[in-house]
PDB file of C-alpha atoms in Angstrom:
ATOM      1  CA  UNK A   1      91.831 129.774 132.368  1.00 93.00           C
ATOM      2  CA  UNK A   2      94.567 127.214 132.883  1.00 97.00           C
ATOM      3  CA  UNK A   3      94.926 123.426 132.756  1.00 97.00           C
ATOM      4  CA  UNK A   4      94.770 121.268 135.875  1.00 98.00           C
ATOM      5  CA  UNK A   5      94.340 117.627 136.731  1.00 97.00           C
ATOM      6  CA  UNK A   6      91.169 117.374 138.829  1.00 97.00           C
ATOM      7  CA  UNK A   7      90.101 114.481 141.089  1.00 96.00           C
ATOM      8  CA  UNK A   8      86.382 114.280 141.895  1.00 95.00           C
ATOM      9  CA  UNK A   9      84.310 111.851 143.945  1.00 91.00           C
ATOM     10  CA  UNK A  10      80.673 110.882 143.434  1.00 91.00           C
ATOM     11  CA  UNK A  11      78.060 109.992 146.057  1.00 88.00           C
ATOM     12  CA  UNK A  12      79.159 106.352 145.960  1.00 87.00           C
ATOM     13  CA  UNK A  13      82.699 107.516 146.868  1.00 86.00           C
ATOM     14  CA  UNK A  14      83.995 106.500 143.442  1.00 88.00           C
ATOM     15  CA  UNK A  15      86.788 108.745 142.219  1.00 90.00           C
ATOM     16  CA  UNK A  16      87.466 110.062 138.735  1.00 93.00           C
ATOM     17  CA  UNK A  17      90.357 112.077 137.375  1.00 94.00           C
ATOM     18  CA  UNK A  18      90.118 114.480 134.427  1.00 96.00           C
ATOM     19  CA  UNK A  19      92.324 117.041 132.730  1.00 96.00           C
ATOM     20  CA  UNK A  20      90.260 120.221 132.962  1.00 96.00           C
ATOM     21  CA  UNK A  21      90.322 123.961 132.382  1.00 96.00           C
ATOM     22  CA  UNK A  22      90.100 125.955 135.599  1.00 95.00           C
ATOM     23  CA  UNK A  23      89.480 129.608 136.440  1.00 96.00           C
ATOM     24  CA  UNK A  24      92.090 131.322 138.588  1.00 95.00           C
ATOM     25  CA  UNK A  25      89.273 132.357 140.939  1.00 95.00           C
ATOM     26  CA  UNK A  26      88.720 128.658 141.778  1.00 96.00           C
ATOM     27  CA  UNK A  27      92.148 128.337 143.386  1.00 97.00           C
ATOM     28  CA  UNK A  28      92.123 127.941 147.181  1.00 96.00           C
ATOM     29  CA  UNK A  29      93.337 130.617 149.583  1.00 96.00           C
ATOM     30  CA  UNK A  30      97.006 131.503 149.920  1.00 97.00           C
ATOM     31  CA  UNK A  31      99.291 134.514 149.932  1.00 98.00           C
ATOM     32  CA  UNK A  32     101.474 133.490 146.954  1.00 98.00           C
ATOM     33  CA  UNK A  33     100.310 132.755 143.398  1.00 98.00           C
ATOM     34  CA  UNK A  34     102.772 130.588 141.469  1.00 98.00           C
ATOM     35  CA  UNK A  35     103.084 129.810 137.780  1.00 98.00           C
ATOM     36  CA  UNK A  36     104.053 126.140 137.968  1.00 98.00           C
ATOM     37  CA  UNK A  37     106.936 125.124 135.715  1.00 98.00           C
ATOM     38  CA  UNK A  38     107.292 121.489 136.791  1.00 98.00           C
ATOM     39  CA  UNK A  39     105.664 119.039 139.161  1.00 98.00           C
ATOM     40  CA  UNK A  40     106.226 115.332 139.711  1.00 96.00           C
ATOM     41  CA  UNK A  41     104.391 112.029 139.948  1.00 95.00           C
ATOM     42  CA  UNK A  42     105.084 110.365 143.291  1.00 91.00           C
ATOM     43  CA  UNK A  43     103.753 107.103 144.713  1.00 88.00           C
ATOM     44  CA  UNK A  44     101.338 109.102 146.883  1.00 91.00           C
ATOM     45  CA  UNK A  45     100.151 111.066 143.831  1.00 95.00           C
ATOM     46  CA  UNK A  46      99.551 107.817 141.948  1.00 95.00           C
ATOM     47  CA  UNK A  47      97.430 106.485 144.819  1.00 94.00           C
ATOM     48  CA  UNK A  48      95.379 109.696 144.773  1.00 95.00           C
ATOM     49  CA  UNK A  49      94.927 109.790 140.998  1.00 96.00           C
ATOM     50  CA  UNK A  50      93.918 106.136 140.639  1.00 95.00           C
ATOM     51  CA  UNK A  51      91.747 106.132 143.768  1.00 92.00           C
ATOM     52  CA  UNK A  52      93.683 103.136 145.105  1.00 91.00           C
ATOM     53  CA  UNK A  53      94.525 105.084 148.246  1.00 87.00           C
ATOM     54  CA  UNK A  54      92.425 107.577 150.207  1.00 86.00           C
ATOM     55  CA  UNK A  55      94.917 110.392 149.769  1.00 91.00           C
ATOM     56  CA  UNK A  56      92.661 113.278 148.717  1.00 92.00           C
ATOM     57  CA  UNK A  57      90.840 114.622 151.788  1.00 91.00           C
ATOM     58  CA  UNK A  58      88.353 116.870 149.960  1.00 92.00           C
ATOM     59  CA  UNK A  59      86.964 117.244 146.449  1.00 95.00           C
ATOM     60  CA  UNK A  60      87.539 118.527 143.890  1.00 96.00           C
ATOM     61  CA  UNK A  61      91.286 118.151 144.436  1.00 97.00           C
ATOM     62  CA  UNK A  62      94.339 118.881 142.304  1.00 98.00           C
ATOM     63  CA  UNK A  63      96.979 116.236 143.124  1.00 97.00           C
ATOM     64  CA  UNK A  64     100.711 116.833 143.149  1.00 97.00           C
ATOM     65  CA  UNK A  65     102.762 117.006 146.372  1.00 96.00           C
ATOM     66  CA  UNK A  66     105.733 118.694 144.652  1.00 97.00           C
ATOM     67  CA  UNK A  67     106.051 121.799 142.526  1.00 98.00           C
ATOM     68  CA  UNK A  68     108.500 124.437 141.412  1.00 98.00           C
ATOM     69  CA  UNK A  69     107.595 127.693 139.735  1.00 98.00           C
ATOM     70  CA  UNK A  70     107.808 131.457 139.464  1.00 98.00           C
ATOM     71  CA  UNK A  71     105.909 133.822 141.747  1.00 98.00           C
ATOM     72  CA  UNK A  72     103.217 135.763 139.869  1.00 98.00           C
ATOM     73  CA  UNK A  73     101.734 137.580 142.885  1.00 98.00           C
ATOM     74  CA  UNK A  74     102.767 137.740 146.525  1.00 98.00           C
ATOM     75  CA  UNK A  75     101.286 139.203 149.691  1.00 98.00           C
ATOM     76  CA  UNK A  76     104.200 137.806 151.695  1.00 97.00           C
ATOM     77  CA  UNK A  77     107.327 139.676 152.709  1.00 96.00           C
ATOM     78  CA  UNK A  78     109.353 136.514 152.070  1.00 96.00           C
ATOM     79  CA  UNK A  79     108.759 136.422 148.315  1.00 98.00           C
ATOM     80  CA  UNK A  80     108.435 138.875 145.456  1.00 98.00           C
ATOM     81  CA  UNK A  81     107.084 138.619 141.924  1.00 98.00           C
ATOM     82  CA  UNK A  82     109.591 136.764 139.761  1.00 98.00           C
ATOM     83  CA  UNK A  83     111.121 134.689 142.576  1.00 98.00           C
ATOM     84  CA  UNK A  84     111.544 130.961 141.943  1.00 98.00           C
ATOM     85  CA  UNK A  85     110.103 128.822 144.729  1.00 98.00           C
ATOM     86  CA  UNK A  86     109.964 125.154 145.649  1.00 97.00           C
ATOM     87  CA  UNK A  87     107.385 123.137 147.583  1.00 97.00           C
ATOM     88  CA  UNK A  88     107.337 119.593 148.978  1.00 96.00           C
ATOM     89  CA  UNK A  89     104.471 118.252 151.082  1.00 94.00           C
ATOM     90  CA  UNK A  90     102.604 120.263 153.758  1.00 96.00           C
ATOM     91  CA  UNK A  91      99.399 118.459 152.729  1.00 95.00           C
ATOM     92  CA  UNK A  92      99.433 120.021 149.263  1.00 97.00           C
ATOM     93  CA  UNK A  93      97.818 117.610 146.802  1.00 96.00           C
ATOM     94  CA  UNK A  94      95.905 116.067 149.728  1.00 96.00           C
ATOM     95  CA  UNK A  95      94.106 118.872 151.593  1.00 96.00           C
ATOM     96  CA  UNK A  96      95.106 121.855 149.415  1.00 97.00           C
ATOM     97  CA  UNK A  97      95.267 121.997 145.612  1.00 98.00           C
ATOM     98  CA  UNK A  98      98.659 120.803 144.424  1.00 97.00           C
ATOM     99  CA  UNK A  99     101.232 120.983 141.691  1.00 98.00           C
ATOM    100  CA  UNK A 100      99.647 119.097 138.782  1.00 98.00           C
ATOM    101  CA  UNK A 101      98.252 122.329 137.367  1.00 98.00           C
ATOM    102  CA  UNK A 102      99.654 125.302 135.503  1.00 98.00           C
ATOM    103  CA  UNK A 103      99.015 127.599 138.500  1.00 98.00           C
ATOM    104  CA  UNK A 104      98.895 127.158 142.272  1.00 98.00           C
ATOM    105  CA  UNK A 105      97.950 129.487 145.128  1.00 98.00           C
ATOM    106  CA  UNK A 106      99.881 128.558 148.258  1.00 98.00           C
ATOM    107  CA  UNK A 107     100.836 129.677 151.749  1.00 98.00           C
ATOM    108  CA  UNK A 108     104.263 131.303 151.842  1.00 97.00           C
ATOM    109  CA  UNK A 109     105.127 129.289 154.985  1.00 96.00           C
ATOM    110  CA  UNK A 110     105.194 126.180 152.813  1.00 97.00           C
ATOM    111  CA  UNK A 111     107.713 127.533 150.298  1.00 97.00           C
ATOM    112  CA  UNK A 112     111.486 127.755 150.165  1.00 96.00           C
ATOM    113  CA  UNK A 113     113.565 129.558 147.535  1.00 96.00           C
ATOM    114  CA  UNK A 114     114.846 127.368 144.715  1.00 96.00           C
ATOM    115  CA  UNK A 115     118.384 126.460 145.902  1.00 93.00           C
ATOM    116  CA  UNK A 116     121.382 127.824 144.037  1.00 90.00           C
ATOM    117  CA  UNK A 117     123.056 125.169 141.923  1.00 89.00           C
ATOM    118  CA  UNK A 118     119.825 123.346 140.990  1.00 94.00           C
ATOM    119  CA  UNK A 119     117.526 124.558 138.213  1.00 96.00           C
ATOM    120  CA  UNK A 120     113.747 124.188 138.143  1.00 97.00           C
ATOM    121  CA  UNK A 121     113.639 120.923 136.191  1.00 96.00           C
ATOM    122  CA  UNK A 122     116.429 119.380 138.261  1.00 96.00           C
ATOM    123  CA  UNK A 123     114.609 120.231 141.482  1.00 96.00           C
ATOM    124  CA  UNK A 124     111.643 118.158 140.351  1.00 96.00           C
ATOM    125  CA  UNK A 125     113.911 115.345 139.193  1.00 94.00           C
ATOM    126  CA  UNK A 126     114.799 115.294 142.894  1.00 95.00           C
ATOM    127  CA  UNK A 127     111.329 116.124 144.280  1.00 94.00           C
ATOM    128  CA  UNK A 128     109.988 114.668 147.516  1.00 94.00           C
ATOM    129  CA  UNK A 129     111.718 111.351 146.744  1.00 92.00           C
ATOM    130  CA  UNK A 130     115.236 112.785 146.584  1.00 94.00           C
ATOM    131  CA  UNK A 131     114.525 115.174 149.445  1.00 96.00           C
ATOM    132  CA  UNK A 132     113.298 112.250 151.595  1.00 97.00           C
ATOM    133  CA  UNK A 133     116.392 110.246 150.651  1.00 97.00           C
ATOM    134  CA  UNK A 134     118.568 113.165 151.758  1.00 98.00           C
ATOM    135  CA  UNK A 135     116.706 113.439 155.073  1.00 98.00           C
ATOM    136  CA  UNK A 136     117.354 109.717 155.585  1.00 98.00           C
ATOM    137  CA  UNK A 137     121.063 110.056 154.825  1.00 98.00           C
ATOM    138  CA  UNK A 138     121.297 113.047 157.174  1.00 98.00           C
ATOM    139  CA  UNK A 139     119.683 110.951 159.929  1.00 98.00           C
ATOM    140  CA  UNK A 140     122.351 108.259 159.495  1.00 98.00           C
ATOM    141  CA  UNK A 141     125.103 110.872 159.584  1.00 98.00           C
ATOM    142  CA  UNK A 142     123.733 112.595 162.686  1.00 98.00           C
ATOM    143  CA  UNK A 143     123.588 109.237 164.501  1.00 98.00           C
ATOM    144  CA  UNK A 144     127.253 108.648 163.790  1.00 98.00           C
ATOM    145  CA  UNK A 145     127.021 106.159 160.908  1.00 98.00           C
ATOM    146  CA  UNK A 146     130.105 106.741 158.747  1.00 98.00           C
ATOM    147  CA  UNK A 147     131.438 105.030 155.599  1.00 98.00           C
ATOM    148  CA  UNK A 148     133.760 103.038 157.887  1.00 98.00           C
ATOM    149  CA  UNK A 149     130.821 101.686 159.922  1.00 98.00           C
ATOM    150  CA  UNK A 150     129.906  99.013 157.368  1.00 98.00           C
ATOM    151  CA  UNK A 151     127.324  98.216 154.719  1.00 98.00           C
ATOM    152  CA  UNK A 152     124.168 100.301 154.270  1.00 98.00           C
ATOM    153  CA  UNK A 153     121.021  98.537 153.071  1.00 98.00           C
ATOM    154  CA  UNK A 154     118.589 100.414 150.812  1.00 98.00           C
ATOM    155  CA  UNK A 155     115.220  98.696 150.278  1.00 98.00           C
ATOM    156  CA  UNK A 156     112.786  99.501 147.469  1.00 94.00           C
ATOM    157  CA  UNK A 157     115.894 100.448 145.569  1.00 94.00           C
ATOM    158  CA  UNK A 158     114.337 100.953 142.122  1.00 90.00           C
ATOM    159  CA  UNK A 159     111.932 103.636 143.359  1.00 87.00           C
ATOM    160  CA  UNK A 160     112.644 107.336 143.530  1.00 87.00           C
ATOM    161  CA  UNK A 161     113.716 107.413 147.185  1.00 93.00           C
ATOM    162  CA  UNK A 162     115.804 104.277 146.805  1.00 94.00           C
ATOM    163  CA  UNK A 163     117.519 105.468 143.640  1.00 92.00           C
ATOM    164  CA  UNK A 164     118.522 108.787 145.182  1.00 94.00           C
ATOM    165  CA  UNK A 165     119.555 107.155 148.459  1.00 97.00           C
ATOM    166  CA  UNK A 166     121.974 104.900 146.581  1.00 97.00           C
ATOM    167  CA  UNK A 167     123.442 107.796 144.612  1.00 96.00           C
ATOM    168  CA  UNK A 168     123.825 110.052 147.651  1.00 98.00           C
ATOM    169  CA  UNK A 169     125.363 107.320 149.813  1.00 98.00           C
ATOM    170  CA  UNK A 170     127.777 106.442 147.004  1.00 98.00           C
ATOM    171  CA  UNK A 171     128.814 110.087 146.641  1.00 97.00           C
ATOM    172  CA  UNK A 172     129.604 110.104 150.372  1.00 98.00           C
ATOM    173  CA  UNK A 173     131.719 106.949 150.175  1.00 98.00           C
ATOM    174  CA  UNK A 174     129.378 104.386 151.770  1.00 98.00           C
ATOM    175  CA  UNK A 175     129.202 100.712 150.781  1.00 98.00           C
ATOM    176  CA  UNK A 176     125.616 100.230 149.559  1.00 98.00           C
ATOM    177  CA  UNK A 177     123.553  97.053 149.179  1.00 98.00           C
ATOM    178  CA  UNK A 178     120.355  97.519 147.164  1.00 98.00           C
ATOM    179  CA  UNK A 179     117.271  95.347 147.727  1.00 98.00           C
ATOM    180  CA  UNK A 180     114.847  95.095 144.808  1.00 95.00           C
ATOM    181  CA  UNK A 181     112.054  92.965 143.409  1.00 91.00           C
ATOM    182  CA  UNK A 182     113.352  93.632 139.910  1.00 90.00           C
ATOM    183  CA  UNK A 183     116.716  91.887 139.698  1.00 94.00           C
ATOM    184  CA  UNK A 184     116.766  92.644 135.969  1.00 91.00           C
ATOM    185  CA  UNK A 185     117.476  96.251 137.018  1.00 91.00           C
ATOM    186  CA  UNK A 186     120.683  95.288 138.816  1.00 95.00           C
ATOM    187  CA  UNK A 187     122.932  97.065 136.342  1.00 96.00           C
ATOM    188  CA  UNK A 188     120.925 100.278 136.747  1.00 93.00           C
ATOM    189  CA  UNK A 189     121.312 100.076 140.529  1.00 96.00           C
ATOM    190  CA  UNK A 190     125.029  99.405 140.241  1.00 97.00           C
ATOM    191  CA  UNK A 191     125.368 102.363 137.887  1.00 95.00           C
ATOM    192  CA  UNK A 192     123.921 104.508 140.688  1.00 95.00           C
ATOM    193  CA  UNK A 193     126.556 103.228 143.086  1.00 97.00           C
ATOM    194  CA  UNK A 194     125.237 100.007 144.623  1.00 98.00           C
ATOM    195  CA  UNK A 195     128.078  97.634 145.478  1.00 98.00           C
ATOM    196  CA  UNK A 196     125.745  94.651 145.647  1.00 98.00           C
ATOM    197  CA  UNK A 197     122.109  93.898 144.732  1.00 98.00           C
ATOM    198  CA  UNK A 198     119.906  91.389 146.579  1.00 98.00           C
ATOM    199  CA  UNK A 199     116.431  90.051 145.847  1.00 97.00           C
ATOM    200  CA  UNK A 200     113.747  91.558 148.059  1.00 96.00           C
ATOM    201  CA  UNK A 201     112.446  88.016 148.699  1.00 96.00           C
ATOM    202  CA  UNK A 202     115.345  87.568 151.143  1.00 96.00           C
ATOM    203  CA  UNK A 203     113.739  90.241 153.358  1.00 97.00           C
ATOM    204  CA  UNK A 204     110.026  90.272 152.562  1.00 96.00           C
ATOM    205  CA  UNK A 205     108.888  87.103 154.357  1.00 97.00           C
ATOM    206  CA  UNK A 206     108.439  86.566 158.119  1.00 96.00           C
ATOM    207  CA  UNK A 207     111.824  86.105 159.801  1.00 96.00           C
ATOM    208  CA  UNK A 208     113.497  85.534 163.149  1.00 97.00           C
ATOM    209  CA  UNK A 209     113.426  88.377 165.694  1.00 96.00           C
ATOM    210  CA  UNK A 210     117.242  88.418 165.769  1.00 98.00           C
ATOM    211  CA  UNK A 211     119.305  87.478 162.732  1.00 98.00           C
ATOM    212  CA  UNK A 212     122.967  87.547 161.733  1.00 98.00           C
ATOM    213  CA  UNK A 213     124.330  91.074 162.091  1.00 98.00           C
ATOM    214  CA  UNK A 214     125.126  92.716 158.753  1.00 98.00           C
ATOM    215  CA  UNK A 215     123.922  96.304 158.306  1.00 98.00           C
ATOM    216  CA  UNK A 216     125.514  99.374 159.878  1.00 98.00           C
ATOM    217  CA  UNK A 217     122.560 101.362 158.617  1.00 98.00           C
ATOM    218  CA  UNK A 218     119.354 100.933 156.664  1.00 98.00           C
ATOM    219  CA  UNK A 219     117.216 103.246 154.542  1.00 98.00           C
ATOM    220  CA  UNK A 220     113.885 101.433 154.309  1.00 98.00           C
ATOM    221  CA  UNK A 221     111.242 102.493 151.797  1.00 95.00           C
ATOM    222  CA  UNK A 222     109.066  99.389 152.179  1.00 96.00           C
ATOM    223  CA  UNK A 223     107.875  98.708 155.747  1.00 97.00           C
ATOM    224  CA  UNK A 224     106.203  95.517 156.999  1.00 97.00           C
ATOM    225  CA  UNK A 225     108.309  92.311 157.088  1.00 98.00           C
ATOM    226  CA  UNK A 226     111.098  93.976 155.114  1.00 98.00           C
ATOM    227  CA  UNK A 227     111.588  96.619 157.796  1.00 98.00           C
ATOM    228  CA  UNK A 228     111.306  93.997 160.568  1.00 98.00           C
ATOM    229  CA  UNK A 229     113.982  91.810 158.961  1.00 98.00           C
ATOM    230  CA  UNK A 230     116.209  94.805 158.310  1.00 98.00           C
ATOM    231  CA  UNK A 231     116.074  95.716 162.000  1.00 98.00           C
ATOM    232  CA  UNK A 232     116.710  92.099 163.011  1.00 98.00           C
ATOM    233  CA  UNK A 233     119.910  91.972 160.939  1.00 98.00           C
ATOM    234  CA  UNK A 234     121.295  95.415 161.811  1.00 98.00           C
ATOM    235  CA  UNK A 235     124.600  95.420 163.688  1.00 98.00           C
ATOM    236  CA  UNK A 236     125.025  96.481 167.312  1.00 98.00           C
ATOM    237  CA  UNK A 237     124.435 100.242 167.589  1.00 98.00           C
ATOM    238  CA  UNK A 238     123.249 100.485 163.988  1.00 98.00           C
ATOM    239  CA  UNK A 239     120.606 102.879 162.676  1.00 98.00           C
ATOM    240  CA  UNK A 240     117.492 102.119 160.620  1.00 98.00           C
ATOM    241  CA  UNK A 241     115.469 104.894 158.970  1.00 98.00           C
ATOM    242  CA  UNK A 242     111.877 104.242 157.849  1.00 98.00           C
ATOM    243  CA  UNK A 243     110.259 106.421 155.205  1.00 96.00           C
ATOM    244  CA  UNK A 244     107.977 104.167 153.146  1.00 92.00           C
ATOM    245  CA  UNK A 245     105.204 101.588 153.277  1.00 90.00           C
ATOM    246  CA  UNK A 246     105.158  99.953 149.853  1.00 87.00           C
ATOM    247  CA  UNK A 247     104.856  96.480 151.428  1.00 92.00           C
ATOM    248  CA  UNK A 248     102.507  97.556 154.185  1.00 92.00           C
ATOM    249  CA  UNK A 249     101.804  99.733 157.220  1.00 92.00           C
ATOM    250  CA  UNK A 250     102.332  96.864 159.645  1.00 97.00           C
ATOM    251  CA  UNK A 251     105.560  96.267 161.569  1.00 97.00           C
ATOM    252  CA  UNK A 252     105.620  92.584 162.608  1.00 97.00           C
ATOM    253  CA  UNK A 253     108.803  92.834 164.667  1.00 96.00           C
ATOM    254  CA  UNK A 254     110.306  92.162 168.083  1.00 96.00           C
ATOM    255  CA  UNK A 255     111.854  94.647 170.496  1.00 97.00           C
ATOM    256  CA  UNK A 256     114.938  92.385 170.650  1.00 98.00           C
ATOM    257  CA  UNK A 257     117.118  94.361 168.161  1.00 98.00           C
ATOM    258  CA  UNK A 258     116.444  97.598 170.022  1.00 98.00           C
ATOM    259  CA  UNK A 259     117.100  96.220 173.523  1.00 98.00           C
ATOM    260  CA  UNK A 260     119.806  93.613 172.912  1.00 98.00           C
ATOM    261  CA  UNK A 261     121.712  95.383 170.139  1.00 98.00           C
ATOM    262  CA  UNK A 262     120.901  99.024 170.771  1.00 98.00           C
ATOM    263  CA  UNK A 263     119.534  99.451 167.243  1.00 98.00           C
ATOM    264  CA  UNK A 264     117.888 102.824 166.599  1.00 98.00           C
ATOM    265  CA  UNK A 265     114.758 103.103 164.433  1.00 98.00           C
ATOM    266  CA  UNK A 266     114.139 106.626 163.144  1.00 98.00           C
ATOM    267  CA  UNK A 267     110.994 107.698 161.302  1.00 98.00           C
ATOM    268  CA  UNK A 268     111.541 110.070 158.376  1.00 98.00           C
ATOM    269  CA  UNK A 269     108.677 112.492 157.788  1.00 96.00           C
ATOM    270  CA  UNK A 270     108.985 114.736 154.754  1.00 94.00           C
ATOM    271  CA  UNK A 271     105.492 116.267 154.760  1.00 94.00           C
ATOM    272  CA  UNK A 272     105.543 118.573 157.792  1.00 94.00           C
ATOM    273  CA  UNK A 273     109.300 118.964 158.173  1.00 94.00           C
ATOM    274  CA  UNK A 274     110.377 122.407 159.501  1.00 94.00           C
ATOM    275  CA  UNK A 275     111.765 124.873 156.955  1.00 93.00           C
ATOM    276  CA  UNK A 276     115.238 124.745 158.528  1.00 94.00           C
ATOM    277  CA  UNK A 277     115.446 120.977 157.906  1.00 96.00           C
ATOM    278  CA  UNK A 278     114.188 121.422 154.355  1.00 95.00           C
ATOM    279  CA  UNK A 279     116.738 124.116 153.625  1.00 94.00           C
ATOM    280  CA  UNK A 280     119.557 121.959 155.034  1.00 96.00           C
ATOM    281  CA  UNK A 281     118.500 118.940 152.975  1.00 97.00           C
ATOM    282  CA  UNK A 282     118.203 120.912 149.741  1.00 96.00           C
ATOM    283  CA  UNK A 283     121.552 122.588 150.323  1.00 95.00           C
ATOM    284  CA  UNK A 284     123.225 119.197 150.703  1.00 97.00           C
ATOM    285  CA  UNK A 285     121.447 117.915 147.594  1.00 97.00           C
ATOM    286  CA  UNK A 286     122.759 120.862 145.575  1.00 94.00           C
ATOM    287  CA  UNK A 287     126.292 120.076 146.786  1.00 95.00           C
ATOM    288  CA  UNK A 288     126.262 116.309 146.259  1.00 96.00           C
ATOM    289  CA  UNK A 289     124.332 115.809 143.025  1.00 94.00           C
ATOM    290  CA  UNK A 290     125.949 116.235 139.612  1.00 92.00           C
ATOM    291  CA  UNK A 291     124.186 117.202 136.337  1.00 90.00           C
ATOM    292  CA  UNK A 292     124.287 113.640 135.005  1.00 88.00           C
ATOM    293  CA  UNK A 293     122.438 112.308 138.065  1.00 89.00           C
ATOM    294  CA  UNK A 294     119.155 114.002 137.205  1.00 87.00           C
ATOM    295  CA  UNK A 295     118.796 112.424 133.757  1.00 83.00           C
ATOM    296  CA  UNK A 296     119.798 108.938 134.921  1.00 85.00           C
ATOM    297  CA  UNK A 297     117.196 108.823 137.691  1.00 84.00           C
ATOM    298  CA  UNK A 298     114.301 110.669 135.990  1.00 87.00           C
ATOM    299  CA  UNK A 299     112.027 110.770 132.954  1.00 92.00           C
ATOM    300  CA  UNK A 300     109.782 113.610 131.770  1.00 96.00           C
ATOM    301  CA  UNK A 301     106.109 113.496 130.785  1.00 97.00           C
ATOM    302  CA  UNK A 302     103.370 116.048 130.109  1.00 97.00           C
ATOM    303  CA  UNK A 303     100.187 116.625 132.096  1.00 97.00           C
ATOM    304  CA  UNK A 304      98.017 114.604 129.714  1.00 96.00           C
ATOM    305  CA  UNK A 305     100.144 111.480 130.359  1.00 97.00           C
ATOM    306  CA  UNK A 306      99.973 111.628 134.154  1.00 97.00           C
ATOM    307  CA  UNK A 307      96.945 109.401 134.730  1.00 96.00           C
ATOM    308  CA  UNK A 308      98.141 106.465 132.627  1.00 96.00           C
ATOM    309  CA  UNK A 309     101.647 106.761 134.110  1.00 96.00           C
ATOM    310  CA  UNK A 310     100.136 106.656 137.610  1.00 96.00           C
ATOM    311  CA  UNK A 311      98.743 103.178 136.931  1.00 95.00           C
ATOM    312  CA  UNK A 312     102.110 102.030 135.532  1.00 94.00           C
ATOM    313  CA  UNK A 313     103.870 103.350 138.627  1.00 92.00           C
ATOM    314  CA  UNK A 314     101.611 101.390 140.981  1.00 90.00           C
ATOM    315  CA  UNK A 315     102.162  98.257 138.895  1.00 89.00           C
ATOM    316  CA  UNK A 316     105.915  98.605 139.452  1.00 82.00           C
ATOM    317  CA  UNK A 317     106.702  99.454 135.839  1.00 86.00           C
ATOM    318  CA  UNK A 318     108.260 102.885 136.441  1.00 87.00           C
ATOM    319  CA  UNK A 319     111.912 103.298 137.384  1.00 82.00           C
ATOM    320  CA  UNK A 320     113.185 106.272 139.355  1.00 80.00           C
ATOM    321  CA  UNK A 321     111.499 109.651 139.142  1.00 89.00           C
ATOM    322  CA  UNK A 322     108.767 111.095 136.909  1.00 94.00           C
ATOM    323  CA  UNK A 323     108.915 114.841 136.127  1.00 96.00           C
ATOM    324  CA  UNK A 324     105.741 116.504 134.853  1.00 97.00           C
ATOM    325  CA  UNK A 325     106.346 119.514 132.602  1.00 97.00           C
ATOM    326  CA  UNK A 326     103.612 122.131 132.946  1.00 95.00           C
TER     327      UNK A 326
END
């Protein structure tokens, strides 16, 4: 028996979440059994746990899109008992039982070895948020955006992706402007490396299809009008990456920035990303991040505190990353 957070749904499609004891035989199919050391609480996890988003595709479901742990059993040639492995995405916590449990049975194709230079707890301080931020930074780099190109806008800056994006960009020498709805957190954002902090209200309302050019690049975690305005104010040849939808799924924009200014809009998917991209991103994370970064951007809770923290996260009362110790 082991502990797991279980989401169920009744006939009226009402969800409930309970901390339960589970038999190992109840775990879904997979060729690697992992003893989970740490998981995380992401925005997507919070939507699943609270039922405010239709994230879980079947029931019962163990949420948790991230995990790190030690291999207990393996039928895969890629991993042996005792190996430390890392997982982000691949529908885990949505269609396959996830990381908010003391054990997980997974497909080896979803796993990568824990990178050298980052320990288990640090990897979950990074989690999908930091990994997505790194994918976004890599996209800017590969499109030729350099520190000399100009200012980089990061929206949703107080969240996990935003916090790591600021830190990573700062480590690489970029000039970063952070957009946030919590201006009281300005000093925190500047401590991460933001050169300036602006109120999200300057971007979150309907705007003109073309606006004054400012940004050489954008890492957008918000979507909707914020993303549209970011594109409208990106400089000629600039690059905008989109990885979030906190404001909404809609994109009320014009094609003008893309045709008249040659702006590039790049979608950042972290869920189904090929293993080669994952390995590259995690290698860069291990090179760029310093030990002090993990504590500044994260907090640790236990499994019994996950549900209440999920509600706080959706209410905008959680800063940075939440690590769950199993």
